[in-house]
Each structure stands twice: as structure tokens, then as C-alpha cells.
Amino acid sequence: MGEVIVITSGKGGVGKTTTTANLGTGLASLGKKVVLVDTDIGLRNLDVVMGLENRIVYDLIDVVEGRCRLKQALIKDKRLENLYLLPANQTRDKTAVSRQQMIDLTSQLREEFEFVLIDCPAGIEMGFKNAIAGAEKALVVTTPEVAAVRDADRIIGLLEAAEMEPPRLIINRLRPEMVRKGDMMDIEDMLEILAIDLIGVVPEDQYIVISTNRGEPAILDKHSRAGQAYRNISRRLLGEEIPFINWEAGSFMSRIKKLMGLG
Amino acid sequence: MAQDCITIKGTRGGLLILLDASRDFNEIKANLAAKFAAARGFFRGAAFALVPTSPLNSQETAELEAICREHGLVPRNDITLPSRRRPGGNQAAYQEPSTSTGTGLPTLLDEGNLRNGQEINYPGHVMWLGDVHQGATIKAGGNILIMGTLKGIAHAGRQGDRSAAIVAYRLEPEQLGIAGIIARSPEQKTRHPYPEIARLVGTRIVIEPYLRSKNSRDEGYLYSSIPDPPAAWHKLGPSLG
């Protein structure tokens, strides 16, 4: 039985879809059988970020409404053998699927896959409720901005009220040089405000824009800083103890640490 | 028994036996007896109180108490524990758990992090063990005591009790209210590393160190009042100090 993990944030644009694509790719490249589920019905993106948009024939709604079998709707990744995508429908909206349908769907998927990663839409409405319905774990993505952290707090409250496992935090788009100058919230500030465990910090990386446009997750690029962070998070998801890269300590230190194999 | 319908929690006052009242009563009974049997007299002599998720009828209560007595437990009704229930999405409607106090108002005791968008609205006193985050609100008919950092909003004395106070281990609120008088914290956020108390003096909310002797140099300061929210956000009022 696989794990069902929802990737959520509350606020839009903080990197849920990018995180889902990268962690899914990361787990798959570590040999796990993974499926990514895009629950952002009507505003699907995950297929684009994965570079699979031209392969969609059936989608999540077709599955829950019985127009196709689950297997028919799963799109195989073009790079990794054991990675699949269940795309969202683009013509309907969030009300097209119910919580019970999501629970049924995820329980079907977890029999087949070791990891079911659910890309949650922004907001706290029906789309969010559907996305978390079948999940037992959650990763909350935030950026070092007051508004994003505030929304993350709201989301964590809702996840706790739904009696899920304590969610873990991904801090995305951290800019170490701004933190050092005191112009950006640091990791400690965010952890103090949100009071949950950290699973990873992803630094700002221009390569993400390039990789997203190309439909190639950054995690596949050895030189991408964000890709490195995502690789570490993937391994932490498998229960490995990977030391945190100290992005805030300065590039020199982080390079030394990398040389020492701590990065 | 797919899932336990009984949880036993130890507290300073004794054992709290939490019962999932939605389950079949016979199942609860059997489960309770099984728990004690498995504990082999471990609970003997302990005080206990039954805490069903919804009220049981008197006969059911008596039957369960009888089982507890059989295993050497002593009933006691004044055991309280911070409820582990999480406040719901937007609003948590609290009826119980509560205990009566000298002033006649019941007290809500709960723990955890009250997060953005969550609200506690309780007619009595509220004692919160944990932080109250920005965007979270506690409204109480009586006093509010926060054993943590108050960064959100607290309104005490909602029914007009001007003697109500708000005490926090760390007081860094967005807004305070006592008996309908609302004030916001100074624009210049200052963190005081000691517990503070907010009280109503005249028509203004005054903040003082909770332990006066230790911090006697601080003479208290005022929060800027908001006479008719949200019409006007006044500039900082003059400080007493």
C-alpha cells in the first residue's frame, strides 16, 4: 500500500506544481513507483511542467465518471519508467468531483503505486477539500513572504482539523543573499510562526523557469541548486536522514559542505 | 474492534476515560472491560472521570462506572484536561469541557496552536495552552489567559465585563478588546520578554508586566484605542511611562 501525500499551500504561485513535479521525478528516479495526480481541475498545469500535455487523452474526471478505466488515463512519463501522471480536466471546474470520489480514486492508486502525490489547487474551497480527502500526509509549500506564510498557517490549521498527520514544511524560493542582508524572512522566523517540522528548503533558482518552460523537472539537472534541494527532500520522504544545506550561511560555506558530502 | 473506542488519559487529577459515544454501547462496555483486564490492576485506586464524545444516558453512565469500580477505580468528576480536539475550520463551537469557577463563569481549557482563521468563541473564561497565531481570534465572556504567545486577536469580557483581563506569556497581539473597547498594538512592535496583562482603565486598555515587582521600572503603556472600529485607526496614544 502506497503513501498518499498532498502538496498544498493555500496561496497560489508559491510552487506547489513545481514541487509536485520535482518530488515525483525525484522519488521515481530513486526507484519508486510514483503517480502524480493533478487536482487543479479547470486550471491544469502539472502536465505542462512535466512536458506531457500533448499525451492527454483521458483525465481524472473521465475516470471518476466512468468514461475510461483508471489505467487508460494514466500517462507514462517520457523520461522515467515508473512515473505516471493522472491529469486534471481542463473544461470543468472543482465541483466536477466529490470528496468520496477522490477517496475512492486514491485508494485505487495506492494499491498500484508506492507514492501518490497530489497537486492541490490554491485556496481552501472545494478543490482543496477534494485534494486532501484521500491523503494521509501533507507537505505545505510556502515562500518567505508574509502573505504566503499567513496562508500556510491557515492551511495547516485546516489540515490539523481534518486530523491528518502533522504536515511538513517546504520553504521555496529562499534567496540566501537577501536573508543575509536581513531583507527576507529567514528559515527560523518561518518555523517559529508555523510551528511545524521542516522537510526542505529550496533556494531561488532561475533554472526553474527554464526547466518549467521546457517541461523538464529541474531535479534532473545536476547543476540546479533547486534540483539539489528537491533531491534531498525526495530522500527525506523515503525516511533518509539528509542534513540540511545551510543556504543562509553563504555560498562559500555551502560549497565547502558540498565538497565534504554534506550538501 | 477496528479502532479503539476508548482512550485512557492520565492527568494530574486522575484518569480521563475518553469514550467514542458514536460506537455501539455494548462494544464500548466490552472494550472498557478489556482495557482494564489488559492493565492487570495497574489502574487500581486511581481517580477517574468518564468523558463521552456526546452525553450518555444515566443508565449507560452507571454501567460504565460500575465496570471502572469493579477494577478498583474511584469516580471523581472534577478532572479536566486540555481537550485534544482541534478547532474546526473557521469556528469552534465549544460547549464542554468546562469547570465552574468562583466567579460563576465556566472555563474553557484547551491546548495547541490556534492558527490563522481559527476562532474560539466561549461565554466563560478561556485558558489557552499554546500560541495564538496572527489571524486567529479568541473571544471570551470572561478573562483570557494564554500560556504562549498571543499574536492574534483577543476579546475578553464580551458581555460587558469591564474587569475582564487578558494575560499572555508573551503579548504581541494584533488587537485586544475588553468589554467592547478595542485597541491595537503600537505600530512599533516591541517584544517584552516577560508575561503581560491587559486591563481596562477608564476607556483605555493598559498593558502592564504581569509580575510587577520583577519589572517595576515598566509603568505600563497604552494601546491605541479604536473607538468605533473599523472607522478609524488612531495614532498611538501617549504612553504612561
PDB file of N, CA and C in Angstrom, chain A residues 3 5 10 20 22 28 33 37 50 52 61 77 80 93 95-97 103 137 194 201-202 204 214 225 230 252 258 260:
ATOM      1  N   GLU A   3       1.873   5.437  -0.131  1.00  0.00           N
ATOM      2  CA  GLU A   3       1.551   6.632   0.646  1.00  0.00           C
ATOM      3  C   GLU A   3       0.873   7.648  -0.250  1.00  0.00           C
ATOM      4  N   ILE A   5       0.327  11.533  -0.537  1.00  0.00           N
ATOM      5  CA  ILE A   5       0.831  12.790   0.012  1.00  0.00           C
ATOM      6  C   ILE A   5       0.263  13.946  -0.801  1.00  0.00           C
ATOM      7  N   GLY A  10      -2.233  26.893   0.172  1.00  0.00           N
ATOM      8  CA  GLY A  10      -3.157  27.995   0.421  1.00  0.00           C
ATOM      9  C   GLY A  10      -3.019  29.053  -0.644  1.00  0.00           C
ATOM     10  N   THR A  20       5.549  19.349  -6.824  1.00  0.00           N
ATOM     11  CA  THR A  20       4.985  18.027  -7.114  1.00  0.00           C
ATOM     12  C   THR A  20       5.766  17.346  -8.240  1.00  0.00           C
ATOM     13  N   ASN A  22       8.807  17.898  -9.301  1.00  0.00           N
ATOM     14  CA  ASN A  22      10.185  17.567  -8.949  1.00  0.00           C
ATOM     15  C   ASN A  22      10.274  16.415  -7.944  1.00  0.00           C
ATOM     16  N   ALA A  28      10.753   8.838  -8.246  1.00  0.00           N
ATOM     17  CA  ALA A  28      10.783   7.840  -9.319  1.00  0.00           C
ATOM     18  C   ALA A  28      12.230   7.515  -9.697  1.00  0.00           C
ATOM     19  N   LYS A  33       7.780   3.549  -7.488  1.00  0.00           N
ATOM     20  CA  LYS A  33       6.701   3.669  -8.464  1.00  0.00           C
ATOM     21  C   LYS A  33       5.767   4.798  -8.021  1.00  0.00           C
ATOM     22  N   VAL A  37      -0.996  13.221  -9.286  1.00  0.00           N
ATOM     23  CA  VAL A  37      -2.399  13.495  -9.580  1.00  0.00           C
ATOM     24  C   VAL A  37      -2.615  14.997  -9.567  1.00  0.00           C
ATOM     25  N   MET A  50       5.504  18.876 -16.580  1.00  0.00           N
ATOM     26  CA  MET A  50       6.117  17.570 -16.839  1.00  0.00           C
ATOM     27  C   MET A  50       6.395  17.365 -18.330  1.00  0.00           C
ATOM     28  N   LEU A  52       4.097  16.786 -20.627  1.00  0.00           N
ATOM     29  CA  LEU A  52       3.279  15.658 -21.096  1.00  0.00           C
ATOM     30  C   LEU A  52       1.926  16.101 -21.666  1.00  0.00           C
ATOM     31  N   ILE A  61     -11.480  13.375 -14.428  1.00  0.00           N
ATOM     32  CA  ILE A  61     -12.948  13.381 -14.470  1.00  0.00           C
ATOM     33  C   ILE A  61     -13.473  12.196 -15.283  1.00  0.00           C
ATOM     34  N   ASP A  77       5.439   8.828 -17.934  1.00  0.00           N
ATOM     35  CA  ASP A  77       6.425   9.892 -18.117  1.00  0.00           C
ATOM     36  C   ASP A  77       7.351   9.563 -19.285  1.00  0.00           C
ATOM     37  N   LEU A  80      11.090   8.677 -17.213  1.00  0.00           N
ATOM     38  CA  LEU A  80      11.221   7.624 -16.209  1.00  0.00           C
ATOM     39  C   LEU A  80      10.140   6.559 -16.381  1.00  0.00           C
ATOM     40  N   ASP A  93     -14.959  22.286 -13.693  1.00  0.00           N
ATOM     41  CA  ASP A  93     -14.420  23.012 -12.535  1.00  0.00           C
ATOM     42  C   ASP A  93     -14.361  22.081 -11.325  1.00  0.00           C
ATOM     43  N   THR A  95     -16.159  21.488  -8.874  1.00  0.00           N
ATOM     44  CA  THR A  95     -17.346  20.781  -8.386  1.00  0.00           C
ATOM     45  C   THR A  95     -17.585  19.487  -9.160  1.00  0.00           C
ATOM     46  N   ALA A  96     -16.778  19.228 -10.173  1.00  0.00           N
ATOM     47  CA  ALA A  96     -16.999  18.051 -11.013  1.00  0.00           C
ATOM     48  C   ALA A  96     -16.601  16.760 -10.320  1.00  0.00           C
ATOM     49  N   VAL A  97     -15.918  16.880  -9.185  1.00  0.00           N
ATOM     50  CA  VAL A  97     -15.518  15.680  -8.469  1.00  0.00           C
ATOM     51  C   VAL A  97     -15.897  15.855  -6.998  1.00  0.00           C
ATOM     52  N   ILE A 103     -11.490   9.936  -2.572  1.00  0.00           N
ATOM     53  CA  ILE A 103     -11.061   8.888  -1.640  1.00  0.00           C
ATOM     54  C   ILE A 103     -10.982   7.547  -2.373  1.00  0.00           C
ATOM     55  N   LYS A 137      -0.891  12.217   4.336  1.00  0.00           N
ATOM     56  CA  LYS A 137       0.225  13.091   4.674  1.00  0.00           C
ATOM     57  C   LYS A 137       0.122  14.351   3.839  1.00  0.00           C
ATOM     58  N   LEU A 194       5.072  29.103  12.074  1.00  0.00           N
ATOM     59  CA  LEU A 194       4.223  27.997  11.646  1.00  0.00           C
ATOM     60  C   LEU A 194       4.264  26.800  12.588  1.00  0.00           C
ATOM     61  N   VAL A 201      14.373  23.092   2.190  1.00  0.00           N
ATOM     62  CA  VAL A 201      14.420  24.487   1.775  1.00  0.00           C
ATOM     63  C   VAL A 201      14.927  24.515   0.332  1.00  0.00           C
ATOM     64  N   VAL A 202      14.146  25.117  -0.544  1.00  0.00           N
ATOM     65  CA  VAL A 202      14.529  25.194  -1.953  1.00  0.00           C
ATOM     66  C   VAL A 202      14.929  26.628  -2.262  1.00  0.00           C
ATOM     67  N   GLU A 204      15.924  29.999  -4.388  1.00  0.00           N
ATOM     68  CA  GLU A 204      15.531  30.608  -5.660  1.00  0.00           C
ATOM     69  C   GLU A 204      16.527  30.162  -6.732  1.00  0.00           C
ATOM     70  N   ARG A 214      10.483  24.233 -20.413  1.00  0.00           N
ATOM     71  CA  ARG A 214      10.870  23.102 -21.259  1.00  0.00           C
ATOM     72  C   ARG A 214      10.093  21.831 -20.933  1.00  0.00           C
ATOM     73  N   ARG A 225      20.540  24.365  -8.345  1.00  0.00           N
ATOM     74  CA  ARG A 225      20.519  24.431  -6.874  1.00  0.00           C
ATOM     75  C   ARG A 225      19.182  23.917  -6.341  1.00  0.00           C
ATOM     76  N   TYR A 230      15.579  19.569  -4.092  1.00  0.00           N
ATOM     77  CA  TYR A 230      14.481  18.629  -4.312  1.00  0.00           C
ATOM     78  C   TYR A 230      14.961  17.177  -4.181  1.00  0.00           C
ATOM     79  N   PHE A 252      30.100  30.231   0.016  1.00  0.00           N
ATOM     80  CA  PHE A 252      31.398  29.602   0.256  1.00  0.00           C
ATOM     81  C   PHE A 252      31.235  28.386   1.171  1.00  0.00           C
ATOM     82  N   LYS A 258      29.356  20.957   0.432  1.00  0.00           N
ATOM     83  CA  LYS A 258      29.086  20.100  -0.704  1.00  0.00           C
ATOM     84  C   LYS A 258      30.292  19.196  -0.971  1.00  0.00           C
ATOM     85  N   MET A 260      32.407  18.275   1.130  1.00  0.00           N
ATOM     86  CA  MET A 260      32.533  17.287   2.191  1.00  0.00           C
ATOM     87  C   MET A 260      31.422  16.239   2.136  1.00  0.00           C
TER      88      MET A 260
END
